[in-house]
Amino acid sequence: MNQIFSALSDPTRRAILTLLRQGEKSAGELAEPFHISKPSISHHLQTLKAAGLVLDDRRGQQIFYSLNTTVFQDVLSWMLEMTDRGESRQVSREEDNQ
Amino acid sequence: MNQIFSALSDPTRRAILTLLRQGEKSAGELAEPFHISKPSISHHLQTLKAAGLVLDDRRGQQIFYSLNTTVFQDVLSWMLEMTDRGESRQVSREEDNQ
DNA sequence: CTAATAATTAGATGATTGTCTAACTATCTA
DNA sequence: TAGATAGTTAGACAATCATCTAATTATTAG
């Protein structure tokens, strides 16, 4: 959990995740919009990957990254517990727990 | 938004928030469970307060801290948007690309 | 095999961060 | 007013972090 929150604490990494909402993208495509070097973006991607927030898939020379939504569920649960104030909570209104 | 995620990135601060789920607590009460100095906890509390995650209320010599759930809603929304994969809702473009 | 492209790894560096002790402010009570 | 208690602020320091350039790995095309 700590790894996840640490990964989410950087604005560039959150922006990368936002980009990935459009669908999978190669490391190069992810680097373009930013004014930081490609190695730096690569490093951020490793951080996100280590946290389980993204998945990677090499196809030829490119490595495609995509969101791993299951891990976001963990954070969502944590956040929901916070707003619930600790009462034993039933899976509220959205029971779409995939 | 950055301030919020930064505040959430530290394990001690998250533990403080978890403690506050039981209800408001004084700075001293919050410091007890940790083997960290009181000034350090105080500093963490300032960080949480600046992020809007907690509210403070001085009563006599003590200052009571409590969860500010409205701010958690912001993070929840962000997380939900991530799992939504970008359909329909406007992506509140938090930050930058730099 | 060689060159080119995509991406990562390595090593260095300046900035930020979490922690500490010491000193200070605020409040209550005798 | 003095002393005690609760908490914060100040200053220092080591560890972590985001970033860079240079070098390296992986893959494809000629």
PDB file of C-alpha atoms (C1' of nucleotides) in Angstrom:
ATOM      1  CA  MET A   1       0.000   0.000   0.000  1.00  0.00           C
ATOM      2  CA  ASN A   2       2.857   2.321   0.773  1.00  0.00           C
ATOM      3  CA  GLN A   3       4.393   1.690  -2.624  1.00  0.00           C
ATOM      4  CA  ILE A   4       1.102   2.587  -4.270  1.00  0.00           C
ATOM      5  CA  PHE A   5       0.662   5.850  -2.404  1.00  0.00           C
ATOM      6  CA  SER A   6       4.290   6.795  -2.954  1.00  0.00           C
ATOM      7  CA  ALA A   7       3.875   6.195  -6.672  1.00  0.00           C
ATOM      8  CA  LEU A   8       0.773   8.373  -6.702  1.00  0.00           C
ATOM      9  CA  SER A   9       2.488  11.219  -4.880  1.00  0.00           C
ATOM     10  CA  ASP A  10       4.334  12.533  -7.935  1.00  0.00           C
ATOM     11  CA  PRO A  11       2.468  14.857 -10.345  1.00  0.00           C
ATOM     12  CA  THR A  12       4.266  13.537 -13.416  1.00  0.00           C
ATOM     13  CA  ARG A  13       3.328   9.974 -12.556  1.00  0.00           C
ATOM     14  CA  ARG A  14      -0.294  10.948 -12.023  1.00  0.00           C
ATOM     15  CA  ALA A  15      -0.264  12.716 -15.373  1.00  0.00           C
ATOM     16  CA  ILE A  16       1.083   9.533 -16.958  1.00  0.00           C
ATOM     17  CA  LEU A  17      -1.782   7.582 -15.449  1.00  0.00           C
ATOM     18  CA  THR A  18      -4.221  10.159 -16.774  1.00  0.00           C
ATOM     19  CA  LEU A  19      -2.764   9.737 -20.249  1.00  0.00           C
ATOM     20  CA  LEU A  20      -3.204   5.993 -19.978  1.00  0.00           C
ATOM     21  CA  ARG A  21      -6.925   6.428 -19.474  1.00  0.00           C
ATOM     22  CA  GLN A  22      -7.061   6.886 -23.240  1.00  0.00           C
ATOM     23  CA  GLY A  23      -5.686   3.379 -23.645  1.00  0.00           C
ATOM     24  CA  GLU A  24      -2.283   1.740 -23.768  1.00  0.00           C
ATOM     25  CA  LYS A  25       0.677   3.792 -24.945  1.00  0.00           C
ATOM     26  CA  SER A  26       4.315   3.104 -25.652  1.00  0.00           C
ATOM     27  CA  ALA A  27       7.020   4.551 -23.420  1.00  0.00           C
ATOM     28  CA  GLY A  28       7.906   6.956 -26.198  1.00  0.00           C
ATOM     29  CA  GLU A  29       4.344   8.170 -26.611  1.00  0.00           C
ATOM     30  CA  LEU A  30       4.126   8.674 -22.878  1.00  0.00           C
ATOM     31  CA  ALA A  31       7.310  10.714 -22.832  1.00  0.00           C
ATOM     32  CA  GLU A  32       6.329  13.133 -25.610  1.00  0.00           C
ATOM     33  CA  PRO A  33       3.923  15.397 -23.708  1.00  0.00           C
ATOM     34  CA  PHE A  34       6.430  16.078 -20.947  1.00  0.00           C
ATOM     35  CA  HIS A  35       9.422  18.323 -20.778  1.00  0.00           C
ATOM     36  CA  ILE A  36      11.502  15.740 -19.045  1.00  0.00           C
ATOM     37  CA  SER A  37      14.022  13.348 -20.480  1.00  0.00           C
ATOM     38  CA  LYS A  38      13.027   9.908 -21.657  1.00  0.00           C
ATOM     39  CA  PRO A  39      15.143   8.133 -19.041  1.00  0.00           C
ATOM     40  CA  SER A  40      13.302  10.085 -16.370  1.00  0.00           C
ATOM     41  CA  ILE A  41       9.955   8.985 -17.761  1.00  0.00           C
ATOM     42  CA  SER A  42      11.249   5.451 -17.953  1.00  0.00           C
ATOM     43  CA  HIS A  43      12.162   5.665 -14.310  1.00  0.00           C
ATOM     44  CA  HIS A  44       8.679   6.895 -13.455  1.00  0.00           C
ATOM     45  CA  LEU A  45       7.222   3.995 -15.407  1.00  0.00           C
ATOM     46  CA  GLN A  46       9.290   1.546 -13.377  1.00  0.00           C
ATOM     47  CA  THR A  47       7.950   3.117 -10.211  1.00  0.00           C
ATOM     48  CA  LEU A  48       4.369   2.794 -11.438  1.00  0.00           C
ATOM     49  CA  LYS A  49       5.013  -0.759 -12.535  1.00  0.00           C
ATOM     50  CA  ALA A  50       6.559  -1.719  -9.187  1.00  0.00           C
ATOM     51  CA  ALA A  51       3.461  -0.330  -7.489  1.00  0.00           C
ATOM     52  CA  GLY A  52       1.300  -2.436  -9.755  1.00  0.00           C
ATOM     53  CA  LEU A  53      -0.485   0.608 -11.139  1.00  0.00           C
ATOM     54  CA  VAL A  54       0.499  -0.148 -14.732  1.00  0.00           C
ATOM     55  CA  LEU A  55       1.197  -3.238 -16.783  1.00  0.00           C
ATOM     56  CA  ASP A  56       3.783  -3.468 -19.511  1.00  0.00           C
ATOM     57  CA  ASP A  57       3.816  -5.479 -22.678  1.00  0.00           C
ATOM     58  CA  ARG A  58       6.699  -5.483 -25.107  1.00  0.00           C
ATOM     59  CA  ARG A  59       5.755  -5.754 -28.751  1.00  0.00           C
ATOM     60  CA  GLY A  60       8.803  -5.534 -30.943  1.00  0.00           C
ATOM     61  CA  GLN A  61      10.956  -2.586 -30.087  1.00  0.00           C
ATOM     62  CA  GLN A  62       8.231  -0.866 -28.159  1.00  0.00           C
ATOM     63  CA  ILE A  63       6.903  -1.474 -24.689  1.00  0.00           C
ATOM     64  CA  PHE A  64       3.266  -0.647 -24.199  1.00  0.00           C
ATOM     65  CA  TYR A  65       1.982   0.458 -20.851  1.00  0.00           C
ATOM     66  CA  SER A  66      -1.604   0.277 -19.645  1.00  0.00           C
ATOM     67  CA  LEU A  67      -3.539   0.928 -16.453  1.00  0.00           C
ATOM     68  CA  ASN A  68      -3.959  -1.921 -14.023  1.00  0.00           C
ATOM     69  CA  THR A  69      -7.304  -0.942 -12.571  1.00  0.00           C
ATOM     70  CA  THR A  70      -7.401  -3.733 -10.004  1.00  0.00           C
ATOM     71  CA  VAL A  71      -4.786  -1.958  -7.931  1.00  0.00           C
ATOM     72  CA  PHE A  72      -6.752   1.267  -8.053  1.00  0.00           C
ATOM     73  CA  GLN A  73      -9.527  -0.674  -6.373  1.00  0.00           C
ATOM     74  CA  ASP A  74      -7.282  -1.182  -3.352  1.00  0.00           C
ATOM     75  CA  VAL A  75      -6.746   2.531  -2.989  1.00  0.00           C
ATOM     76  CA  LEU A  76     -10.430   3.158  -3.550  1.00  0.00           C
ATOM     77  CA  SER A  77     -11.261   0.791  -0.725  1.00  0.00           C
ATOM     78  CA  TRP A  78      -8.835   2.559   1.571  1.00  0.00           C
ATOM     79  CA  MET A  79     -10.322   5.925   0.710  1.00  0.00           C
ATOM     80  CA  LEU A  80     -13.873   4.647   1.174  1.00  0.00           C
ATOM     81  CA  GLU A  81     -13.016   3.308   4.610  1.00  0.00           C
ATOM     82  CA  MET A  82     -11.770   6.755   5.519  1.00  0.00           C
ATOM     83  CA  THR A  83     -15.011   8.427   4.566  1.00  0.00           C
ATOM     84  CA  ASP A  84     -16.967   5.684   6.304  1.00  0.00           C
ATOM     85  CA  ARG A  85     -15.441   6.580   9.628  1.00  0.00           C
ATOM     86  CA  GLY A  86     -14.786   2.933  10.405  1.00  0.00           C
ATOM     87  CA  GLU A  87     -18.303   1.591  10.786  1.00  0.00           C
ATOM     88  CA  SER A  88     -18.522  -1.912   9.416  1.00  0.00           C
ATOM     89  CA  ARG A  89     -19.526  -1.077   5.966  1.00  0.00           C
ATOM     90  CA  GLN A  90     -21.572  -2.937   3.446  1.00  0.00           C
ATOM     91  CA  VAL A  91     -20.560  -2.687  -0.156  1.00  0.00           C
ATOM     92  CA  SER A  92     -22.367   0.546  -0.743  1.00  0.00           C
ATOM     93  CA  ARG A  93     -24.681   1.297  -3.608  1.00  0.00           C
ATOM     94  CA  GLU A  94     -22.172   0.348  -6.264  1.00  0.00           C
ATOM     95  CA  GLU A  95     -21.954  -3.377  -5.891  1.00  0.00           C
ATOM     96  CA  ASP A  96     -20.166  -3.714  -9.167  1.00  0.00           C
ATOM     97  CA  ASN A  97     -17.130  -5.174  -7.472  1.00  0.00           C
ATOM     98  CA  GLN A  98     -16.026  -6.678 -10.755  1.00  0.00           C
TER      99      GLN A  98
ATOM    100  CA  MET B   1      -4.530  17.886  -5.458  1.00  0.00           C
ATOM    101  CA  ASN B   2      -0.774  17.497  -5.343  1.00  0.00           C
ATOM    102  CA  GLN B   3      -0.688  18.575  -1.735  1.00  0.00           C
ATOM    103  CA  ILE B   4      -3.270  15.939  -0.884  1.00  0.00           C
ATOM    104  CA  PHE B   5      -1.448  13.083  -2.557  1.00  0.00           C
ATOM    105  CA  SER B   6       1.852  14.191  -1.057  1.00  0.00           C
ATOM    106  CA  ALA B   7       0.278  14.198   2.370  1.00  0.00           C
ATOM    107  CA  LEU B   8      -1.082  10.700   1.816  1.00  0.00           C
ATOM    108  CA  SER B   9       2.266   9.342   0.675  1.00  0.00           C
ATOM    109  CA  ASP B  10       3.727   8.998   4.164  1.00  0.00           C
ATOM    110  CA  PRO B  11       2.871   5.884   6.218  1.00  0.00           C
ATOM    111  CA  THR B  12       2.877   7.727   9.524  1.00  0.00           C
ATOM    112  CA  ARG B  13       0.431  10.294   8.199  1.00  0.00           C
ATOM    113  CA  ARG B  14      -1.851   7.584   6.858  1.00  0.00           C
ATOM    114  CA  ALA B  15      -1.695   5.885  10.252  1.00  0.00           C
ATOM    115  CA  ILE B  16      -2.705   9.157  11.883  1.00  0.00           C
ATOM    116  CA  LEU B  17      -5.688   9.380   9.564  1.00  0.00           C
ATOM    117  CA  THR B  18      -6.624   5.809  10.423  1.00  0.00           C
ATOM    118  CA  LEU B  19      -6.514   6.672  14.121  1.00  0.00           C
ATOM    119  CA  LEU B  20      -8.805   9.611  13.485  1.00  0.00           C
ATOM    120  CA  ARG B  21     -11.448   7.291  12.095  1.00  0.00           C
ATOM    121  CA  GLN B  22     -12.247   6.555  15.748  1.00  0.00           C
ATOM    122  CA  GLY B  23     -13.101  10.202  16.224  1.00  0.00           C
ATOM    123  CA  GLU B  24     -11.258  13.369  17.064  1.00  0.00           C
ATOM    124  CA  LYS B  25      -8.063  13.147  19.078  1.00  0.00           C
ATOM    125  CA  SER B  26      -5.660  15.611  20.621  1.00  0.00           C
ATOM    126  CA  ALA B  27      -2.158  16.019  19.240  1.00  0.00           C
ATOM    127  CA  GLY B  28      -0.826  14.239  22.306  1.00  0.00           C
ATOM    128  CA  GLU B  29      -3.157  11.292  21.902  1.00  0.00           C
ATOM    129  CA  LEU B  30      -2.154  11.037  18.276  1.00  0.00           C
ATOM    130  CA  ALA B  31       1.523  11.035  19.159  1.00  0.00           C
ATOM    131  CA  GLU B  32       1.362   8.256  21.784  1.00  0.00           C
ATOM    132  CA  PRO B  33       1.078   5.202  19.512  1.00  0.00           C
ATOM    133  CA  PHE B  34       4.164   6.187  17.529  1.00  0.00           C
ATOM    134  CA  HIS B  35       7.785   5.998  18.501  1.00  0.00           C
ATOM    135  CA  ILE B  36       8.415   9.325  16.892  1.00  0.00           C
ATOM    136  CA  SER B  37       8.963  12.580  18.734  1.00  0.00           C
ATOM    137  CA  LYS B  38       6.045  14.864  19.376  1.00  0.00           C
ATOM    138  CA  PRO B  39       7.440  17.670  17.242  1.00  0.00           C
ATOM    139  CA  SER B  40       7.623  15.243  14.337  1.00  0.00           C
ATOM    140  CA  ILE B  41       3.992  14.257  14.793  1.00  0.00           C
ATOM    141  CA  SER B  42       3.120  17.920  15.040  1.00  0.00           C
ATOM    142  CA  HIS B  43       4.855  18.489  11.753  1.00  0.00           C
ATOM    143  CA  HIS B  44       2.883  15.652  10.165  1.00  0.00           C
ATOM    144  CA  LEU B  45      -0.302  17.178  11.487  1.00  0.00           C
ATOM    145  CA  GLN B  46       0.589  20.493   9.868  1.00  0.00           C
ATOM    146  CA  THR B  47       1.091  18.682   6.572  1.00  0.00           C
ATOM    147  CA  LEU B  48      -2.277  16.970   6.863  1.00  0.00           C
ATOM    148  CA  LYS B  49      -3.914  20.221   7.827  1.00  0.00           C
ATOM    149  CA  ALA B  50      -2.369  22.106   4.912  1.00  0.00           C
ATOM    150  CA  ALA B  51      -3.715  19.418   2.596  1.00  0.00           C
ATOM    151  CA  GLY B  52      -7.142  19.885   4.134  1.00  0.00           C
ATOM    152  CA  LEU B  53      -7.309  16.261   5.230  1.00  0.00           C
ATOM    153  CA  VAL B  54      -7.789  17.147   8.874  1.00  0.00           C
ATOM    154  CA  LEU B  55      -9.376  19.976  10.818  1.00  0.00           C
ATOM    155  CA  ASP B  56      -8.083  21.330  14.082  1.00  0.00           C
ATOM    156  CA  ASP B  57      -9.908  22.793  17.010  1.00  0.00           C
ATOM    157  CA  ARG B  58      -8.186  24.168  20.068  1.00  0.00           C
ATOM    158  CA  ARG B  59     -10.013  23.600  23.345  1.00  0.00           C
ATOM    159  CA  GLY B  60      -8.008  24.843  26.257  1.00  0.00           C
ATOM    160  CA  GLN B  61      -4.460  23.573  26.184  1.00  0.00           C
ATOM    161  CA  GLN B  62      -5.258  20.856  23.750  1.00  0.00           C
ATOM    162  CA  ILE B  63      -5.774  20.920  20.030  1.00  0.00           C
ATOM    163  CA  PHE B  64      -8.149  18.328  18.689  1.00  0.00           C
ATOM    164  CA  TYR B  65      -7.770  16.974  15.203  1.00  0.00           C
ATOM    165  CA  SER B  66     -10.464  15.307  13.143  1.00  0.00           C
ATOM    166  CA  LEU B  67     -10.911  13.960   9.630  1.00  0.00           C
ATOM    167  CA  ASN B  68     -12.163  16.339   6.971  1.00  0.00           C
ATOM    168  CA  THR B  69     -14.026  13.849   4.833  1.00  0.00           C
ATOM    169  CA  THR B  70     -14.937  16.333   2.126  1.00  0.00           C
ATOM    170  CA  VAL B  71     -11.363  16.370   0.883  1.00  0.00           C
ATOM    171  CA  PHE B  72     -11.282  12.607   0.753  1.00  0.00           C
ATOM    172  CA  GLN B  73     -14.135  12.897  -1.697  1.00  0.00           C
ATOM    173  CA  ASP B  74     -11.845  14.726  -4.104  1.00  0.00           C
ATOM    174  CA  VAL B  75      -9.356  11.903  -4.053  1.00  0.00           C
ATOM    175  CA  LEU B  76     -12.139   9.384  -4.374  1.00  0.00           C
ATOM    176  CA  SER B  77     -13.373  11.143  -7.478  1.00  0.00           C
ATOM    177  CA  TRP B  78      -9.900  11.091  -8.963  1.00  0.00           C
ATOM    178  CA  MET B  79      -9.555   7.405  -8.264  1.00  0.00           C
ATOM    179  CA  LEU B  80     -12.983   6.634  -9.676  1.00  0.00           C
ATOM    180  CA  GLU B  81     -12.165   8.484 -12.860  1.00  0.00           C
ATOM    181  CA  MET B  82      -9.117   6.285 -13.226  1.00  0.00           C
ATOM    182  CA  THR B  83     -11.151   3.134 -13.000  1.00  0.00           C
ATOM    183  CA  ASP B  84     -13.763   4.647 -15.319  1.00  0.00           C
ATOM    184  CA  ARG B  85     -11.307   4.700 -18.173  1.00  0.00           C
ATOM    185  CA  GLY B  86     -12.343   8.167 -19.200  1.00  0.00           C
ATOM    186  CA  GLU B  87     -15.878   7.677 -20.445  1.00  0.00           C
ATOM    187  CA  SER B  88     -18.269  10.589 -20.197  1.00  0.00           C
ATOM    188  CA  ARG B  89     -16.997  12.589 -17.271  1.00  0.00           C
ATOM    189  CA  GLN B  90     -14.726  15.505 -17.802  1.00  0.00           C
ATOM    190  CA  VAL B  91     -11.228  14.845 -16.645  1.00  0.00           C
ATOM    191  CA  SER B  92     -10.530  17.662 -14.284  1.00  0.00           C
ATOM    192  CA  ARG B  93      -7.127  18.269 -15.667  1.00  0.00           C
ATOM    193  CA  GLU B  94      -5.257  18.498 -12.459  1.00  0.00           C
ATOM    194  CA  GLU B  95      -1.833  19.116 -13.640  1.00  0.00           C
ATOM    195  CA  ASP B  96       0.471  20.127 -16.123  1.00  0.00           C
ATOM    196  CA  ASN B  97       2.884  18.315 -18.168  1.00  0.00           C
ATOM    197  CA  GLN B  98       6.256  19.248 -17.172  1.00  0.00           C
TER     198      GLN B  98
ATOM    199  C1'  DC C   1      26.813  -8.379 -39.359  1.00  0.00           C
ATOM    200  C1'  DT C   2      25.878  -3.289 -39.107  1.00  0.00           C
ATOM    201  C1'  DA C   3      23.075   0.592 -38.475  1.00  0.00           C
ATOM    202  C1'  DA C   4      19.031   2.579 -36.571  1.00  0.00           C
ATOM    203  C1'  DT C   5      15.368   2.917 -33.314  1.00  0.00           C
ATOM    204  C1'  DA C   6      13.075   2.154 -28.659  1.00  0.00           C
ATOM    205  C1'  DA C   7      13.771   1.843 -24.151  1.00  0.00           C
ATOM    206  C1'  DT C   8      16.302   0.890 -19.906  1.00  0.00           C
ATOM    207  C1'  DT C   9      20.218   1.048 -16.616  1.00  0.00           C
ATOM    208  C1'  DA C  10      24.100   3.467 -14.328  1.00  0.00           C
ATOM    209  C1'  DG C  11      26.018   7.112 -11.926  1.00  0.00           C
ATOM    210  C1'  DA C  12      25.896  11.849 -10.399  1.00  0.00           C
ATOM    211  C1'  DT C  13      23.642  15.864  -8.379  1.00  0.00           C
ATOM    212  C1'  DG C  14      20.564  19.281  -6.331  1.00  0.00           C
ATOM    213  C1'  DA C  15      16.133  19.496  -3.955  1.00  0.00           C
ATOM    214  C1'  DT C  16      12.852  17.721  -0.879  1.00  0.00           C
ATOM    215  C1'  DT C  17      11.602  15.152   3.182  1.00  0.00           C
ATOM    216  C1'  DG C  18      11.261  12.956   7.822  1.00  0.00           C
ATOM    217  C1'  DT C  19      13.352  13.119  11.945  1.00  0.00           C
ATOM    218  C1'  DC C  20      15.691  14.954  15.947  1.00  0.00           C
ATOM    219  C1'  DT C  21      16.747  18.339  19.977  1.00  0.00           C
ATOM    220  C1'  DA C  22      16.228  22.873  21.730  1.00  0.00           C
ATOM    221  C1'  DA C  23      13.591  26.794  22.248  1.00  0.00           C
ATOM    222  C1'  DC C  24       9.278  29.104  22.116  1.00  0.00           C
ATOM    223  C1'  DT C  25       3.986  30.114  22.575  1.00  0.00           C
ATOM    224  C1'  DA C  26      -0.407  29.211  24.687  1.00  0.00           C
ATOM    225  C1'  DT C  27      -3.290  27.845  28.336  1.00  0.00           C
ATOM    226  C1'  DC C  28      -4.587  26.441  32.859  1.00  0.00           C
ATOM    227  C1'  DT C  29      -4.135  26.342  37.941  1.00  0.00           C
ATOM    228  C1'  DA C  30      -2.407  27.167  42.508  1.00  0.00           C
TER     229       DA C  30
ATOM    230  C1'  DT D   1       2.533  35.657  39.082  1.00  0.00           C
ATOM    231  C1'  DA D   2       4.982  31.206  38.808  1.00  0.00           C
ATOM    232  C1'  DG D   3       4.966  26.593  37.409  1.00  0.00           C
ATOM    233  C1'  DA D   4       3.213  22.885  34.815  1.00  0.00           C
ATOM    234  C1'  DT D   5       1.276  20.981  30.707  1.00  0.00           C
ATOM    235  C1'  DA D   6       0.148  20.812  25.566  1.00  0.00           C
ATOM    236  C1'  DG D   7       1.665  21.889  21.432  1.00  0.00           C
ATOM    237  C1'  DT D   8       4.284  24.314  17.792  1.00  0.00           C
ATOM    238  C1'  DT D   9       8.362  26.521  15.576  1.00  0.00           C
ATOM    239  C1'  DA D  10      13.362  26.708  14.473  1.00  0.00           C
ATOM    240  C1'  DG D  11      17.485  24.821  12.834  1.00  0.00           C
ATOM    241  C1'  DA D  12      20.228  20.905  11.569  1.00  0.00           C
ATOM    242  C1'  DC D  13      21.126  16.538   9.308  1.00  0.00           C
ATOM    243  C1'  DA D  14      20.822  12.134   6.865  1.00  0.00           C
ATOM    244  C1'  DA D  15      18.048   9.724   3.586  1.00  0.00           C
ATOM    245  C1'  DT D  16      15.222   9.692  -0.276  1.00  0.00           C
ATOM    246  C1'  DC D  17      13.828  11.442  -4.743  1.00  0.00           C
ATOM    247  C1'  DA D  18      13.435  13.514  -9.430  1.00  0.00           C
ATOM    248  C1'  DT D  19      16.213  14.691 -12.808  1.00  0.00           C
ATOM    249  C1'  DC D  20      20.055  14.769 -16.024  1.00  0.00           C
ATOM    250  C1'  DT D  21      23.722  12.785 -19.393  1.00  0.00           C
ATOM    251  C1'  DA D  22      26.169   8.777 -20.891  1.00  0.00           C
ATOM    252  C1'  DA D  23      26.295   4.052 -21.650  1.00  0.00           C
ATOM    253  C1'  DT D  24      23.847  -0.322 -22.401  1.00  0.00           C
ATOM    254  C1'  DT D  25      20.310  -3.770 -23.918  1.00  0.00           C
ATOM    255  C1'  DA D  26      16.750  -5.260 -27.181  1.00  0.00           C
ATOM    256  C1'  DT D  27      14.703  -5.447 -31.520  1.00  0.00           C
ATOM    257  C1'  DT D  28      14.133  -4.716 -36.437  1.00  0.00           C
ATOM    258  C1'  DA D  29      15.751  -3.610 -41.204  1.00  0.00           C
ATOM    259  C1'  DG D  30      19.245  -3.570 -44.756  1.00  0.00           C
TER     260       DG D  30
END
